[in-house]
Coordinates of C-alpha atoms in Angstrom, one line a residue:
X1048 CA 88.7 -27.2 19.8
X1049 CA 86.3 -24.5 20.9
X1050 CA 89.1 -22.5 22.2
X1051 CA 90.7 -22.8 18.9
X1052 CA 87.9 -21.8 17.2
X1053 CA 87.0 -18.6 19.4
X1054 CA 90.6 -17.0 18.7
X1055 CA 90.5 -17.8 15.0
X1056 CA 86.3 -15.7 15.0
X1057 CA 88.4 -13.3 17.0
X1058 CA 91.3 -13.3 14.3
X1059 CA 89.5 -13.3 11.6
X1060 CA 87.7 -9.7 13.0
X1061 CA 90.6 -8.1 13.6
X1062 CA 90.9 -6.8 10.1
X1063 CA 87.1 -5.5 10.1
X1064 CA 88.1 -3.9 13.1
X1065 CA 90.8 -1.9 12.1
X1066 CA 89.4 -1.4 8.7
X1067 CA 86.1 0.5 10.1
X1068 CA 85.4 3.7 8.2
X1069 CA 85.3 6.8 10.1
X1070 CA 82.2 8.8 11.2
X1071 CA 80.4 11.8 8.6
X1072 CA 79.6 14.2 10.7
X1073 CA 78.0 17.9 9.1
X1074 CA 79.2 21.1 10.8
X1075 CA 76.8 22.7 12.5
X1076 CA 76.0 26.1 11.2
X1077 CA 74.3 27.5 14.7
X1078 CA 77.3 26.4 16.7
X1079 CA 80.1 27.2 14.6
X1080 CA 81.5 30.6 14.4
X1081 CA 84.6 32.6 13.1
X1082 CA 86.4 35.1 14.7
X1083 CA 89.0 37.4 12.9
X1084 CA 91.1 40.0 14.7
X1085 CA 92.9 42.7 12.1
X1086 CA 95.2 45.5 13.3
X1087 CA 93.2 48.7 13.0
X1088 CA 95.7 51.7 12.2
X1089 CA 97.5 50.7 15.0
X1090 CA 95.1 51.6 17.5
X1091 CA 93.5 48.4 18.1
X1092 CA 92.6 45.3 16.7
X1093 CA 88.9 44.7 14.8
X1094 CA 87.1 42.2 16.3
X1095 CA 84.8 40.4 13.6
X1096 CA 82.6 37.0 13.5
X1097 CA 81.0 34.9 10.8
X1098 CA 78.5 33.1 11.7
X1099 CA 76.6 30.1 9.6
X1100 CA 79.1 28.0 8.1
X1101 CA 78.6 24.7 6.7
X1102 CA 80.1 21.5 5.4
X1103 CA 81.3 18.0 6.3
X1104 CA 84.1 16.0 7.9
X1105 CA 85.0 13.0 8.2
X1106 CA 86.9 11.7 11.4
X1107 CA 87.9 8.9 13.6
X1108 CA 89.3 9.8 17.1
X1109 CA 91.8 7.3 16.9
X1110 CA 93.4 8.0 13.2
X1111 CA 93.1 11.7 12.6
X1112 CA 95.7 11.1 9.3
X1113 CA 91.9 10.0 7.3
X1114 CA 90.2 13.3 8.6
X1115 CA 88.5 15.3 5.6
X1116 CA 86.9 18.3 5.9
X1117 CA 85.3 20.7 3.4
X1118 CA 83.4 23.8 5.0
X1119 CA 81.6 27.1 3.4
X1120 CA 81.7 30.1 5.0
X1121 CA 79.0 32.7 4.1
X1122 CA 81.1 36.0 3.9
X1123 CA 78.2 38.0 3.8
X1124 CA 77.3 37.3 7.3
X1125 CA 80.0 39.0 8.7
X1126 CA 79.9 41.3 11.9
X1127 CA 82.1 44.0 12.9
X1128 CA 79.7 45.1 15.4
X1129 CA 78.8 48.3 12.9
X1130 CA 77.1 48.3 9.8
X1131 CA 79.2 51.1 8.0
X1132 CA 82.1 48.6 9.2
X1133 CA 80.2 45.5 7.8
X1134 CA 79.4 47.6 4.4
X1135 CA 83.2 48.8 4.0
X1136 CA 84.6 45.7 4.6
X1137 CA 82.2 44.1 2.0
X1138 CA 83.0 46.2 -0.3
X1139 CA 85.1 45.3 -4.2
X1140 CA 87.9 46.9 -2.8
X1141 CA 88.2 44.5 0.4
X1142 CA 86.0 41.1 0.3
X1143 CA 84.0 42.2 -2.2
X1144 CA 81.1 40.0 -0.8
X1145 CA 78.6 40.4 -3.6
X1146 CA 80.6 38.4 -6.2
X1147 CA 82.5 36.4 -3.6
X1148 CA 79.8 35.5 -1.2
X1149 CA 81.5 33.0 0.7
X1150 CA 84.9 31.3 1.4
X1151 CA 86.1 27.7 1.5
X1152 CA 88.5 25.5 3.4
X1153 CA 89.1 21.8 2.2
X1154 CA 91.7 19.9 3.7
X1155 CA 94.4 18.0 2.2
X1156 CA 96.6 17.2 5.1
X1157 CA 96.3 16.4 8.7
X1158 CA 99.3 15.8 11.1
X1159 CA 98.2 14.4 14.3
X1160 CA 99.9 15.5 17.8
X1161 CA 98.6 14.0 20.2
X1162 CA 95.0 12.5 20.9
X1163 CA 93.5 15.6 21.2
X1164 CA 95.9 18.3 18.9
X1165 CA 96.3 18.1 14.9
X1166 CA 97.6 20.2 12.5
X1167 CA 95.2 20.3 9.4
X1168 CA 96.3 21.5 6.4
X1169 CA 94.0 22.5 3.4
X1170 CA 93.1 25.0 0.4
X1171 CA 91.7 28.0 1.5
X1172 CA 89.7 29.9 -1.2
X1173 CA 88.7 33.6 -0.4
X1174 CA 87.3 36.5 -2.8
X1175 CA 88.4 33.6 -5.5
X1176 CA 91.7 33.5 -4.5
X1177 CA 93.3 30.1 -3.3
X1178 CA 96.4 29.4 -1.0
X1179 CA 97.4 26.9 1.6
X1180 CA 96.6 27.5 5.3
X1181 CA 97.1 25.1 8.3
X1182 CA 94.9 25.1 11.4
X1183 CA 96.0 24.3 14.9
X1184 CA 92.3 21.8 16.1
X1185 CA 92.2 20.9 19.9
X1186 CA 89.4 18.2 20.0
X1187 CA 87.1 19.5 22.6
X1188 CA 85.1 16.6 23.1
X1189 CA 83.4 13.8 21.1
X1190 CA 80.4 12.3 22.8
X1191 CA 76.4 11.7 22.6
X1192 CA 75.3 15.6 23.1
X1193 CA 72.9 15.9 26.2
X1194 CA 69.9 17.4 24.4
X1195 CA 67.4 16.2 22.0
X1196 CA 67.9 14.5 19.4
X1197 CA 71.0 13.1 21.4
X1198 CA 73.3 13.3 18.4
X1199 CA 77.0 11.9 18.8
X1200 CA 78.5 15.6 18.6
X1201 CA 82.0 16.5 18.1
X1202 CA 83.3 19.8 19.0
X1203 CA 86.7 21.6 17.9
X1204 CA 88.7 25.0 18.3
X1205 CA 91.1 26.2 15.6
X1206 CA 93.6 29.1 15.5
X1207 CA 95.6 30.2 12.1
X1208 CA 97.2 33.2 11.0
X1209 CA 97.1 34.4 7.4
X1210 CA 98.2 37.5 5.2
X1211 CA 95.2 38.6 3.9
X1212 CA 97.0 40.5 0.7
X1213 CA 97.5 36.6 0.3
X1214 CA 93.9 36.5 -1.2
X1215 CA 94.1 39.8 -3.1
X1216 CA 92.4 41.7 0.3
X1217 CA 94.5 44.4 0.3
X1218 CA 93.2 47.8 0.1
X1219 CA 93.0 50.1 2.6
X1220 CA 96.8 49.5 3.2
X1221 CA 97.4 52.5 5.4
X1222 CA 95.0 51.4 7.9
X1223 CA 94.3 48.2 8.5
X1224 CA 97.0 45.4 9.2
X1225 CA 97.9 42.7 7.1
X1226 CA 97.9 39.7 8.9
X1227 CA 94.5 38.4 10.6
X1228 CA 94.2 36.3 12.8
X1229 CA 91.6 33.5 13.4
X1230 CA 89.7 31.5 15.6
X1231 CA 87.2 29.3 15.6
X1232 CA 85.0 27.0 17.2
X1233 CA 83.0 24.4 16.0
X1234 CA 80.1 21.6 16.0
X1235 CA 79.7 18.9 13.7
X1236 CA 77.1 16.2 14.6
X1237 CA 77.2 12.2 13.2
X1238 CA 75.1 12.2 10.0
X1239 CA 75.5 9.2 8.2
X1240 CA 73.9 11.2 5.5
X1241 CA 76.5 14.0 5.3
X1242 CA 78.2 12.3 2.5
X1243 CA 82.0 12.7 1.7
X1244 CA 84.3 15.7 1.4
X1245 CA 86.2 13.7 -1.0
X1246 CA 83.8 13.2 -3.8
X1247 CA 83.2 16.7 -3.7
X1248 CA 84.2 18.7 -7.2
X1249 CA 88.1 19.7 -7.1
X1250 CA 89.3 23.1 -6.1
X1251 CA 90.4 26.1 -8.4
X1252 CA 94.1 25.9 -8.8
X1253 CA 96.2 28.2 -5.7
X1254 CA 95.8 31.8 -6.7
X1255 CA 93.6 31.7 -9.4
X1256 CA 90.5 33.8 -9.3
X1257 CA 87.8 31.7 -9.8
X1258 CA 86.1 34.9 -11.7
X1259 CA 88.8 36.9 -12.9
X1260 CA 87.6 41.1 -12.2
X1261 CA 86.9 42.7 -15.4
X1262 CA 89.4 45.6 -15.3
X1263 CA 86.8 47.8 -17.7
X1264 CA 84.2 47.4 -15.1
X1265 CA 83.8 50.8 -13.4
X1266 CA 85.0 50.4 -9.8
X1267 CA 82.1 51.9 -7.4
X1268 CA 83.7 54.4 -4.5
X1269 CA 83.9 53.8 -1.1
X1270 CA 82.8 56.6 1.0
X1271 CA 82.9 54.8 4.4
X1272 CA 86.4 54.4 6.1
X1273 CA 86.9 51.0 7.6

């Protein structure tokens, strides 16, 4: 009887088991960082970093299909290493950071590989300008972080390649390259706080500006040469 009893508990849990939701975790916005490499009139290629993102995912190690993740990039923190390089490449006629201070990725999709390798598929919204974009994530590592506070951390790398005339980036044609390349690594740590991607306000539609430019706006001139 008592064995009986112990494998119907056990049973009975299964369910509750395999039903447990996954852990929030919130990106962390010191240890997170993206890296863009753009052809540079065929010289060389720009190296450039954003730091500061933020936002949240959602994940289980063991069923990366109900991973969600929304993240904000704050354009205007971009580094080229040279401020003339960070002003031009702010500028209307490139990122035009002022009215498009930062960028968004929410996913939509994630294909799992293996344990530690998923594709993740998602919106990417830049200068107000949406299109699809998969990442390539390698799970670093997912474990109790060995500092203070001890947070459960999770960390990630990602690599994608994009056409950055994709997102209506594309002046300065004659001298800097199309396609960019990304990169980026990444820190989220558990909050059971961090709420849910999911219930997060929908998207603009794919290629629509979110503020369509005024076209009797005067366009101010560039002077410095990216």
């Amino acid at each position: 009887m008592l064995k009986r009893l112990t494998l119907s508990l056990l049973l009975a849990a299964t369910p509750l088991l395999a039903t447990a939701a996954p852990d929030s975790y919130r990106i962390d916005p010191v240890h997170t960082r993206v890296l863009f490499a753009v052809e540079h009139a065929g010289f060389s290629h720009a190296l450039g970093t954003v730091s500061g993102s933020e936002g949240v995912l959602v994940f289980d190690p063991d069923d990366w299909r109900t991973a969600r993740l929304e993240v904000s990039v704050p354009i205007q923190r971009l580094d080229l290493g040279d401020d003339k390089w960070n002003t031009a490449t702010l500028a209307r006629n490139l990122l035009d950071g002022e009215r498009f201070p930062q960028a968004r990725f929410v996913s939509t999709h994630v294909e799992p590989i293996d344990p530690t390798h998923a594709n993740v598929t998602g919106q990417l919204t830049v200068r107000g300008v949406t299109r699809e974009v998969t990442l390539a994530v390698t799970l670093n590592a997912l474990k109790r972080h060995p500092l203070p506070p001890f947070r459960r951390t999770a960390g990630f790398s990602a690599t994608a390649t994009l056409s950055r005339s994709a997102f209506g980036v594309d002046g300065w044609a004659s001298m800097i390259g199309d396609e960019v390349q990304l990169r980026i690594e990444a820190e989220a740590v558990r909050d059971r706080n961090a709420g849910d991607p999911a219930d997060a306000a929908p998207t603009d539609a794919p290629g629509t500006p979110a503020a369509p430019i005024d076209s009797d706006t005067p366009q101010p001139v560039q002077e410095t040469t990216p």
